[in-house]
Coordinates of C-alpha atoms in Angstrom, one line a residue:
X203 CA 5.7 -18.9 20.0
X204 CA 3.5 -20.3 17.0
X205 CA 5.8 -19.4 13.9
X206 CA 2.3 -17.8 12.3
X207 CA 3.8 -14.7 14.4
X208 CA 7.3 -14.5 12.7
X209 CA 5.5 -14.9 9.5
X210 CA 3.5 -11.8 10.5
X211 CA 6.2 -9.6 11.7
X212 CA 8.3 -10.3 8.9
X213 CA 5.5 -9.2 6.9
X214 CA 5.9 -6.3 8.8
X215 CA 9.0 -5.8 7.2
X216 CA 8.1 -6.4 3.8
X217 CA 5.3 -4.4 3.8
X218 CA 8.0 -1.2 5.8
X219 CA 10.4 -2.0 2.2
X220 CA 7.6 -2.2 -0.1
X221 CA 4.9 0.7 0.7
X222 CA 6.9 2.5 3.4
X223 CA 10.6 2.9 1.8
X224 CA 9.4 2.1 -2.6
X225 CA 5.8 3.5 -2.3
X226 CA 5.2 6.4 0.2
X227 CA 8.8 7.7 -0.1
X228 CA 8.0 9.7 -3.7
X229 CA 5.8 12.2 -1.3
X230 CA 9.1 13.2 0.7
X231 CA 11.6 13.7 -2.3
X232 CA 8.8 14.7 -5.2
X233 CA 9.7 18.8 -4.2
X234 CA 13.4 18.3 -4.8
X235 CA 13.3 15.7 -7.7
X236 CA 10.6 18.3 -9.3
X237 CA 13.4 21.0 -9.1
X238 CA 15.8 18.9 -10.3
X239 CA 14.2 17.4 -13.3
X240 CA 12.3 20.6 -14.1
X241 CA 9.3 18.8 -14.1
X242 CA 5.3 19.9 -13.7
X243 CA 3.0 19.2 -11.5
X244 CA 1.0 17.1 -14.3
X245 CA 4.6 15.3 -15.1
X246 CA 4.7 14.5 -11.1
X247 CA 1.8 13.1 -11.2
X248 CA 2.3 10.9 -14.1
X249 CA 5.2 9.4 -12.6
X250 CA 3.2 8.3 -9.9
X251 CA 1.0 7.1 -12.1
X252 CA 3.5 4.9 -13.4
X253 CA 4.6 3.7 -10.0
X254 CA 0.7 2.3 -9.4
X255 CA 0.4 1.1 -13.2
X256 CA 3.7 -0.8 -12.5
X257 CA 2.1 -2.1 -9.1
X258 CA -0.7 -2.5 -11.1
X259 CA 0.2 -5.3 -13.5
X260 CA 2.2 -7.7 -10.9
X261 CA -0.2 -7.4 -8.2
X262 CA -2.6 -9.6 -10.3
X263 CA 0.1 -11.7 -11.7
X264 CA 1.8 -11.5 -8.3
X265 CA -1.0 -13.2 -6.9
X266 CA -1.3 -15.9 -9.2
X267 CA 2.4 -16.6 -9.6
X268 CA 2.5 -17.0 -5.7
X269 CA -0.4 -19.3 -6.0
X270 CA 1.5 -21.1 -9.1
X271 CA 5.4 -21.2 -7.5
X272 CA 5.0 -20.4 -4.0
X273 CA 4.8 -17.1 -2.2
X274 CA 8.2 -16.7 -0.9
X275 CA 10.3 -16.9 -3.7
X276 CA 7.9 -14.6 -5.4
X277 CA 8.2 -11.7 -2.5
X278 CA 12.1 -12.5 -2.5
X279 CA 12.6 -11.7 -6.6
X280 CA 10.2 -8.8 -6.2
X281 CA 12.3 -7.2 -3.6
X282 CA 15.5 -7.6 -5.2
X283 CA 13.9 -6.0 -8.6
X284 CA 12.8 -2.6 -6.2
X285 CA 16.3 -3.0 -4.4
X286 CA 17.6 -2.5 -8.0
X287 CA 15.2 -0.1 -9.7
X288 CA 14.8 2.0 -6.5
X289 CA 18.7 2.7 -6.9
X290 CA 18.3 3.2 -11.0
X291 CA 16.1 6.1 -9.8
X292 CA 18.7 8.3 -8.7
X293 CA 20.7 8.0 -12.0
X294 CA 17.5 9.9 -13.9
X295 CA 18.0 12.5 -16.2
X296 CA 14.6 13.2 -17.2
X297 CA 11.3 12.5 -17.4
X298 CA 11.3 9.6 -19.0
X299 CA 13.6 7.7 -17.2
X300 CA 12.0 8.5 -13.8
X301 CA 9.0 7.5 -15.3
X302 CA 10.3 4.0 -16.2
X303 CA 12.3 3.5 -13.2
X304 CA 9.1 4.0 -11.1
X305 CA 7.4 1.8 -13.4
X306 CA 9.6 -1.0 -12.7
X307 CA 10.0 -0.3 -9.0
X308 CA 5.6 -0.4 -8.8
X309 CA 6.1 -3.5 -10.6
X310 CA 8.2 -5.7 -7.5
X311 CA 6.1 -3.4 -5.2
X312 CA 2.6 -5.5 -6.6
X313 CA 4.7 -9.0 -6.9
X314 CA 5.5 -7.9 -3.4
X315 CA 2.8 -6.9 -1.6
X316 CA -0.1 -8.7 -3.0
X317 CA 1.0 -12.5 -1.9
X318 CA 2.5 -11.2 1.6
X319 CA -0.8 -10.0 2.7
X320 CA -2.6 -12.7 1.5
X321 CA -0.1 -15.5 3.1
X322 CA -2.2 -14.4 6.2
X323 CA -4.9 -16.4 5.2
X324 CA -2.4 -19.6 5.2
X325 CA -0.9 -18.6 8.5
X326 CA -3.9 -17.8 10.5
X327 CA -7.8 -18.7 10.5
X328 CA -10.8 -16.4 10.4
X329 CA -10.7 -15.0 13.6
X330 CA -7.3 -13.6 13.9
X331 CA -7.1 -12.9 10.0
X332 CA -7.7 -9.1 10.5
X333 CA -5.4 -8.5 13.1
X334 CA -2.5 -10.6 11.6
X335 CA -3.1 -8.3 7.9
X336 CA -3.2 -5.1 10.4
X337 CA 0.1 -6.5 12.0
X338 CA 2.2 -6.4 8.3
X339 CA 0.1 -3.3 7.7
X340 CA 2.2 -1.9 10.5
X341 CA 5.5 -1.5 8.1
X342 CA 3.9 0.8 6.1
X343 CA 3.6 3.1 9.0
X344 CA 6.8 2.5 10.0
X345 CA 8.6 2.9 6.5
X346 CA 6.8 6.4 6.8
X347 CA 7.6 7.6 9.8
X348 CA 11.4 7.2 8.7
X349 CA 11.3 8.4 5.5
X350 CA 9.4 11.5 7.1
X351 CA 12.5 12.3 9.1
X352 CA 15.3 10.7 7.5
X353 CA 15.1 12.1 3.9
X354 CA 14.8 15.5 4.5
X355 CA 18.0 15.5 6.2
X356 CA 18.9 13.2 3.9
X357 CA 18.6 15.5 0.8
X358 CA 19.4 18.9 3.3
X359 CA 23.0 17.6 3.2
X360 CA 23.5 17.1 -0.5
X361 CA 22.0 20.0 -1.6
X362 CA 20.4 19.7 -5.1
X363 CA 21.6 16.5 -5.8
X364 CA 20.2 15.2 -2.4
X365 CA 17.3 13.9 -3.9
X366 CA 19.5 11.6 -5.7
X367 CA 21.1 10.0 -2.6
X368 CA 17.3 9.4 -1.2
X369 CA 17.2 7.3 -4.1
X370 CA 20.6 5.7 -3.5
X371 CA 20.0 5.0 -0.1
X372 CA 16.4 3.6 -0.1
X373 CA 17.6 1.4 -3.2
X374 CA 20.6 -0.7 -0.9
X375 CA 18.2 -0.7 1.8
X376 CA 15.6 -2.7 0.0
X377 CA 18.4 -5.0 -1.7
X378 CA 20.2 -5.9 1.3
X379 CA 17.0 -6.7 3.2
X380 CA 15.4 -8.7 0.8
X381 CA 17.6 -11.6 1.7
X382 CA 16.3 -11.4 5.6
X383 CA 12.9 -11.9 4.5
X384 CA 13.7 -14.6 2.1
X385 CA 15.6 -16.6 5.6
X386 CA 11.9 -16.3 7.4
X387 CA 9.2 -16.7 5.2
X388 CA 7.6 -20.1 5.0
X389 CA 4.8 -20.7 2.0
X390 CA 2.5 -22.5 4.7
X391 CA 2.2 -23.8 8.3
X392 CA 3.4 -27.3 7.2
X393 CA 7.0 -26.1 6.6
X394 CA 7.3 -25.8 9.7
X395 CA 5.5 -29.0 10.7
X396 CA 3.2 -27.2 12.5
X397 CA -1.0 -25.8 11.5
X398 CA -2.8 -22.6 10.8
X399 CA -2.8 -20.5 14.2
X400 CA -6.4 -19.7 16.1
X401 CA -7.8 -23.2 15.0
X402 CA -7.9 -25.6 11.6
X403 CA -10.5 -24.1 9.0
X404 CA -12.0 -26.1 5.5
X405 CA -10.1 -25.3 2.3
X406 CA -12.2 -24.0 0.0
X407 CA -10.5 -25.1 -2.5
X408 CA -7.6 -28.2 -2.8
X409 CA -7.0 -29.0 -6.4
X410 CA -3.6 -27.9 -7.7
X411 CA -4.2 -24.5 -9.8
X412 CA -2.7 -23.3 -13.2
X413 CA -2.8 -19.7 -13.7
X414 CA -6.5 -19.7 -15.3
X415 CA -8.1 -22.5 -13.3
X416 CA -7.2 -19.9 -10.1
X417 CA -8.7 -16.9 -12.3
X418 CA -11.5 -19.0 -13.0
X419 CA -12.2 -19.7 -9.7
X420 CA -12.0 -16.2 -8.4
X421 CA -13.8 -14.1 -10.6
X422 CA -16.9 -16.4 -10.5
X423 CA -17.3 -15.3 -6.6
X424 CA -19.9 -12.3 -6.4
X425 CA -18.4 -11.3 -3.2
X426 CA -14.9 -10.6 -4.9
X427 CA -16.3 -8.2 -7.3
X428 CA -17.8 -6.2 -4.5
X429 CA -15.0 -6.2 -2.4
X430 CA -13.2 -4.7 -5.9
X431 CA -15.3 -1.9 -6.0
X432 CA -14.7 -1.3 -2.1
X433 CA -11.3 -1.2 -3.0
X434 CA -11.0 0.9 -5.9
X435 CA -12.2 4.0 -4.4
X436 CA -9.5 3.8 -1.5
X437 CA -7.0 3.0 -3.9
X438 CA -8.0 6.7 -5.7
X439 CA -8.5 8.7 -2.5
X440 CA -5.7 7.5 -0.6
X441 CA -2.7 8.2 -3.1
X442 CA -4.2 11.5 -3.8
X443 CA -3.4 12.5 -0.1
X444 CA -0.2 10.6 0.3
X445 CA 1.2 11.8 -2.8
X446 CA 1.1 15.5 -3.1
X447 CA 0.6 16.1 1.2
X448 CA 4.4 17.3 1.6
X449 CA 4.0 19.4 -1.8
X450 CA 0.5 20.8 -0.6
X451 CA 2.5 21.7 2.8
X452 CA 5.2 23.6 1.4
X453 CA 3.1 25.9 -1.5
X454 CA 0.0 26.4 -0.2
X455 CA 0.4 26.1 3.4
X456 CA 3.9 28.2 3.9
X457 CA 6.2 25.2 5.6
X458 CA 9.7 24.3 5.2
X459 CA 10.1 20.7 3.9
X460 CA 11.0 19.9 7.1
X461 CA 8.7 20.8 9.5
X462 CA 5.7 19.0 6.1
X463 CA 8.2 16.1 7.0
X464 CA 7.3 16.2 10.8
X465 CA 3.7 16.1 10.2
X466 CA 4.0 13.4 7.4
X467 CA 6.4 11.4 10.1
X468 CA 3.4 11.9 12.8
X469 CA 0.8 10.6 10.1
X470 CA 3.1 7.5 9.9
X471 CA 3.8 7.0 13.2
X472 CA -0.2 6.7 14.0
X473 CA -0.6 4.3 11.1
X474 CA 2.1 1.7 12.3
X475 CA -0.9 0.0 14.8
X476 CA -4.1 1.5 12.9
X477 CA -4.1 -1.5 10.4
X478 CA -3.8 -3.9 13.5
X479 CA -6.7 -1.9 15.1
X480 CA -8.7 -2.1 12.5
X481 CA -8.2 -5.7 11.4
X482 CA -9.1 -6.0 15.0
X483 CA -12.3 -4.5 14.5
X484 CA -13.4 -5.8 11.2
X485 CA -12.3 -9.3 13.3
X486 CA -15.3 -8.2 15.9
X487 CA -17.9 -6.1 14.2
X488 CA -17.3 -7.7 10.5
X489 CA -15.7 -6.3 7.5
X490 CA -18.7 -4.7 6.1
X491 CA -18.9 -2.6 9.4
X492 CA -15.1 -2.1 10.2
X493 CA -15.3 -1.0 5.9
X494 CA -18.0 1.8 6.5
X495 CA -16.2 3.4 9.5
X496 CA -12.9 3.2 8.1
X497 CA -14.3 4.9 5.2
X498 CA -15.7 7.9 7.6
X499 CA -12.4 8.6 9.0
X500 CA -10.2 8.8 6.0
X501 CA -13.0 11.0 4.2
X502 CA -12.9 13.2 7.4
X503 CA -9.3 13.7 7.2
X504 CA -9.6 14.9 3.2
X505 CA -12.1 17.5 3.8
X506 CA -9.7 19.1 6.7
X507 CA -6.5 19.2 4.9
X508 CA -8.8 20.7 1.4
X509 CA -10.3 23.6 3.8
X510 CA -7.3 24.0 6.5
X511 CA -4.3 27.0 6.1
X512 CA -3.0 26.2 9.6
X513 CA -0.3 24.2 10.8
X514 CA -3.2 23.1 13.5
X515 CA -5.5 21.6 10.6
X516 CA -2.7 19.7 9.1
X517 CA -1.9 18.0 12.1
X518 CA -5.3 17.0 12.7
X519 CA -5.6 16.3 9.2
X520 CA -2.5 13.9 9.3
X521 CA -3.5 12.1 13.1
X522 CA -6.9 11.3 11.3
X523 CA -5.5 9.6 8.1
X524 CA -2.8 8.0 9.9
X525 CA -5.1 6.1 11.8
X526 CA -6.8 5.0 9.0
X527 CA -4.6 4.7 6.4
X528 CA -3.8 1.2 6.6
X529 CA -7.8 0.1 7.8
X530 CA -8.9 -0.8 4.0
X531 CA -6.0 -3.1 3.1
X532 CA -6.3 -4.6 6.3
X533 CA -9.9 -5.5 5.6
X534 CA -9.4 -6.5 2.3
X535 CA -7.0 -8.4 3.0
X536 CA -8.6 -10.5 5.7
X537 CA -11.5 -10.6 3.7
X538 CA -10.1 -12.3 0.0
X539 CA -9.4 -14.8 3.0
X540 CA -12.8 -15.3 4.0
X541 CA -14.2 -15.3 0.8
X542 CA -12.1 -18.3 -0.9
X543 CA -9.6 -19.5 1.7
X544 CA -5.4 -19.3 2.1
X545 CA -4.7 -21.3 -1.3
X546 CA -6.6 -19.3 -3.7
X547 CA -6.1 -15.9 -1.4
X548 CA -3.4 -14.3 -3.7
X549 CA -4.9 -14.7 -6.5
X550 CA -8.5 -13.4 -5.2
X551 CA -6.5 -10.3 -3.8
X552 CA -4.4 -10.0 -7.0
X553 CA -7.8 -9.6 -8.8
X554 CA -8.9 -7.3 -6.7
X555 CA -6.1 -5.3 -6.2
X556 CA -6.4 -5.2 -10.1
X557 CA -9.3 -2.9 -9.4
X558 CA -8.0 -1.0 -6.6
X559 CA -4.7 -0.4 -9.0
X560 CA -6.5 1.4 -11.7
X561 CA -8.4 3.7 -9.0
X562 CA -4.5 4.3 -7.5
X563 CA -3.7 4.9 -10.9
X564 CA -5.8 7.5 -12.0
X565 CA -5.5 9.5 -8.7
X566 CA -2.4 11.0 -8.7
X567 CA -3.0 12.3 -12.7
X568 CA -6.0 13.8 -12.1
X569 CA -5.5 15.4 -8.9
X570 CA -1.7 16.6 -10.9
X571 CA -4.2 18.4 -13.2
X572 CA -6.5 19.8 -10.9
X573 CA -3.7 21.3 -9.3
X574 CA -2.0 23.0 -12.3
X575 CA -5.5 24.0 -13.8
X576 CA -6.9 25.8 -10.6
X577 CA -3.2 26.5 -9.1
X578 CA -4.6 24.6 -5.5
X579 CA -4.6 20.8 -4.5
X580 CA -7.9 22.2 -3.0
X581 CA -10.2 20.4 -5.6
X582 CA -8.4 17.2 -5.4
X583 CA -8.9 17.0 -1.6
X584 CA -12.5 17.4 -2.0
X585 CA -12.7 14.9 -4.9
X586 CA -11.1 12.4 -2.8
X587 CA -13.4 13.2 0.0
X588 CA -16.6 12.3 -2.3
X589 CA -14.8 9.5 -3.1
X590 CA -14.6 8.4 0.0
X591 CA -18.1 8.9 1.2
X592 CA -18.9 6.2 -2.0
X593 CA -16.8 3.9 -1.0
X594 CA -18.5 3.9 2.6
X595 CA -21.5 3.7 1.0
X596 CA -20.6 0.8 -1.1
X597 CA -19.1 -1.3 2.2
X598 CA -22.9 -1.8 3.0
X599 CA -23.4 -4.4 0.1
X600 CA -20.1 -6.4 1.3
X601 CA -21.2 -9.8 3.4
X602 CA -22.6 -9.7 6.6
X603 CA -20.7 -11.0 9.4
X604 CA -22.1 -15.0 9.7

């Protein structure tokens, strides 16, 4: 087996630590830690904020630092800072400190994520790029699907301090495994004395970089910018839906935070081989196409759950979005590739994950207020719906497939 496959799986695995356990997990314990903390729903939402203004500021410098010291050892040190921070979390006493620990823990989730998906475009060559980014996408699923069932249980059996031991638990978790994916990851295809996997491709660029040579190079390529914009409004839509679902499903829609669990578990399990799917399809049809209908489907599932008071319409809701949910970061993924090849990938998806971060940062804030102003995530749904809709419309004036 080419080792471009073990790079791809453990990927996987990053990407189930990073967005699956340190991202996606604040949905499932945000009703308990609210409790707890005595928080509002504007305070909720600005500790998310804080999670994606953390993930925010290393995904950029992620990039580059992977670009500048190598792309494992910059995933390995990112880990072990969410292992660390993750754990921190459970020891809040307030606002504050939540805030900052989430801060932190967005901050290794950027340096994280950001150079594992690009390493794809050192690994493989144009035409398996998409499916090999939807194959790590596939941990994100994953990491849901157990935190959908685990944690409730989880925090069940410890009463009101179980949201604590989520914390705890999801903390080691991320430590210990950190050091796996550290053992497997190779920066490129000749440390393994072996070449790129589905045939050799030009570099588009060869010179050594320093940190502003590579931003140099990336921001002077039109098609980045428009792949930005592509990204930002999926980066404001998405965490909208992801971060208050579970808290929609147990004040407005009359569940226990069990059975929201279940449904949120469903909506990951569908995800784990939606990003493969879709990378598959932008791989056929393009990434301007495979954008645009991505787009459709996620919109879809916002305008369901924002007019939907049965169990029924959440289900669908979820099945919808979990088939989508990791399409865009598939896509972008493959296509920073495409745009300025494997050495100056992290960097171009850095930068644009820049502009995706400020969308996911704004999100959860602004759908926290919408909530406490009209007393119904309603609102927010539907904004993240028109959202949506422009980011399909703004797929058309990405590159057409040569």
């Amino acid at each position: 087996m080419h080792y471009a496959w073990i790079i791809a799986f453990t990927g996987t695995l990053v990407l189930l630590l990073t967005q699956g356990f340190a991202r996606m997990s604040y949905t499932v314990i945000l009703p308990s830690m609210k409790e707890g903390l005595v928080l509002t729903y504007t305070q909720v939402g600005l500790i998310g904020t804080a999670n994606f203004v953390g993930y925010l500021c290393l995904a950029v410098i992620g990039g580059f630092l992977a670009v500048r010291f190598g792309t494992r050892r910059t995933i390995f040190i990112s880990l072990l800072v969410m292992g660390v921070s993750l754990f921190l979390t459970g020891l809040s006493g307030s606002f504050t400190s939540a805030f900052v620990m989430r801060l932190i823990t967005g901050m290794g989730n950027g340096g994280a994520v950001v150079p594992m998906m690009a390493l794809t475009a050192t690994w493989f060559a144009a035409g398996k790029r998409g499916l090999a980014a939807g194959i790590l996408t596939m941990g994100t699923g994953l990491g849901l699907s157990i935190v959908g069932v685990a944690l409730p249980h989880v925090i069940a059996k410890f009463g009101p301090a179980g949201w604590r031991y989520a914390w705890y638990l999801l903390g080691g978790v991320v430590f210990i495994f950190s050091f796996l994916c550290y053992a497997l990851l190779r920066d490129n295809p000749a440390e393994k004395g072996t070449s790129m996997y589905g045939g050799e491709e030009e570099q588009k660029s060869r010179k050594t970089h320093t940190f502003f040579s590579a931003w140099g190079d990336v921001v002077k390529e039109r098609e980045i910018w428009k792949l930005g914009v592509v990204y930002f409004m999926f980066g404001f839509s998405y965490i909208i839906y992801i971060t208050f679902f579970v808290a929609h499903l147990t004040t407005e829609g009359g569940l226990t935070p069990q059975k929201a669990g279940q449904i949120f578990a469903v909506l990951g399990l569908l995800s784990i081989f939606g990003g493969a799917v879709w990378g598959w399809i932008s791989d056929v049809l393009g990434r301007r196409i495979g954008s645009l209908l991505a787009y459709l489907f996620i919109s879809l599932s916002f305008v369901i759950i924002a007019s939907s008071k049965s169990t029924t319409g959440f289900y669908i809701s979820s099945i919808i979005f979990g088939i989508s949910l990791s399409s865009i970061p598939a896509i972008m993924a493959a296509a920073v590739g495409d745009s300025v090849g494997g050495r100056l990938a992290p960097a171009a998806l850095g930068f644009i994950t820049l502009i995706f971060g400020i969308g996911q940062s704004l999100g959860p804030a602004v759908a926290g207020w919408i909530k406490d102003v009209t007393g119904t995530f309603a609102g927010a749904f539907m904004l993240s719906a028109l959202i949506s809709l422009m980011g399909a419309g703004s797929s058309l004036l990405l590159r057409k497939k040569s």
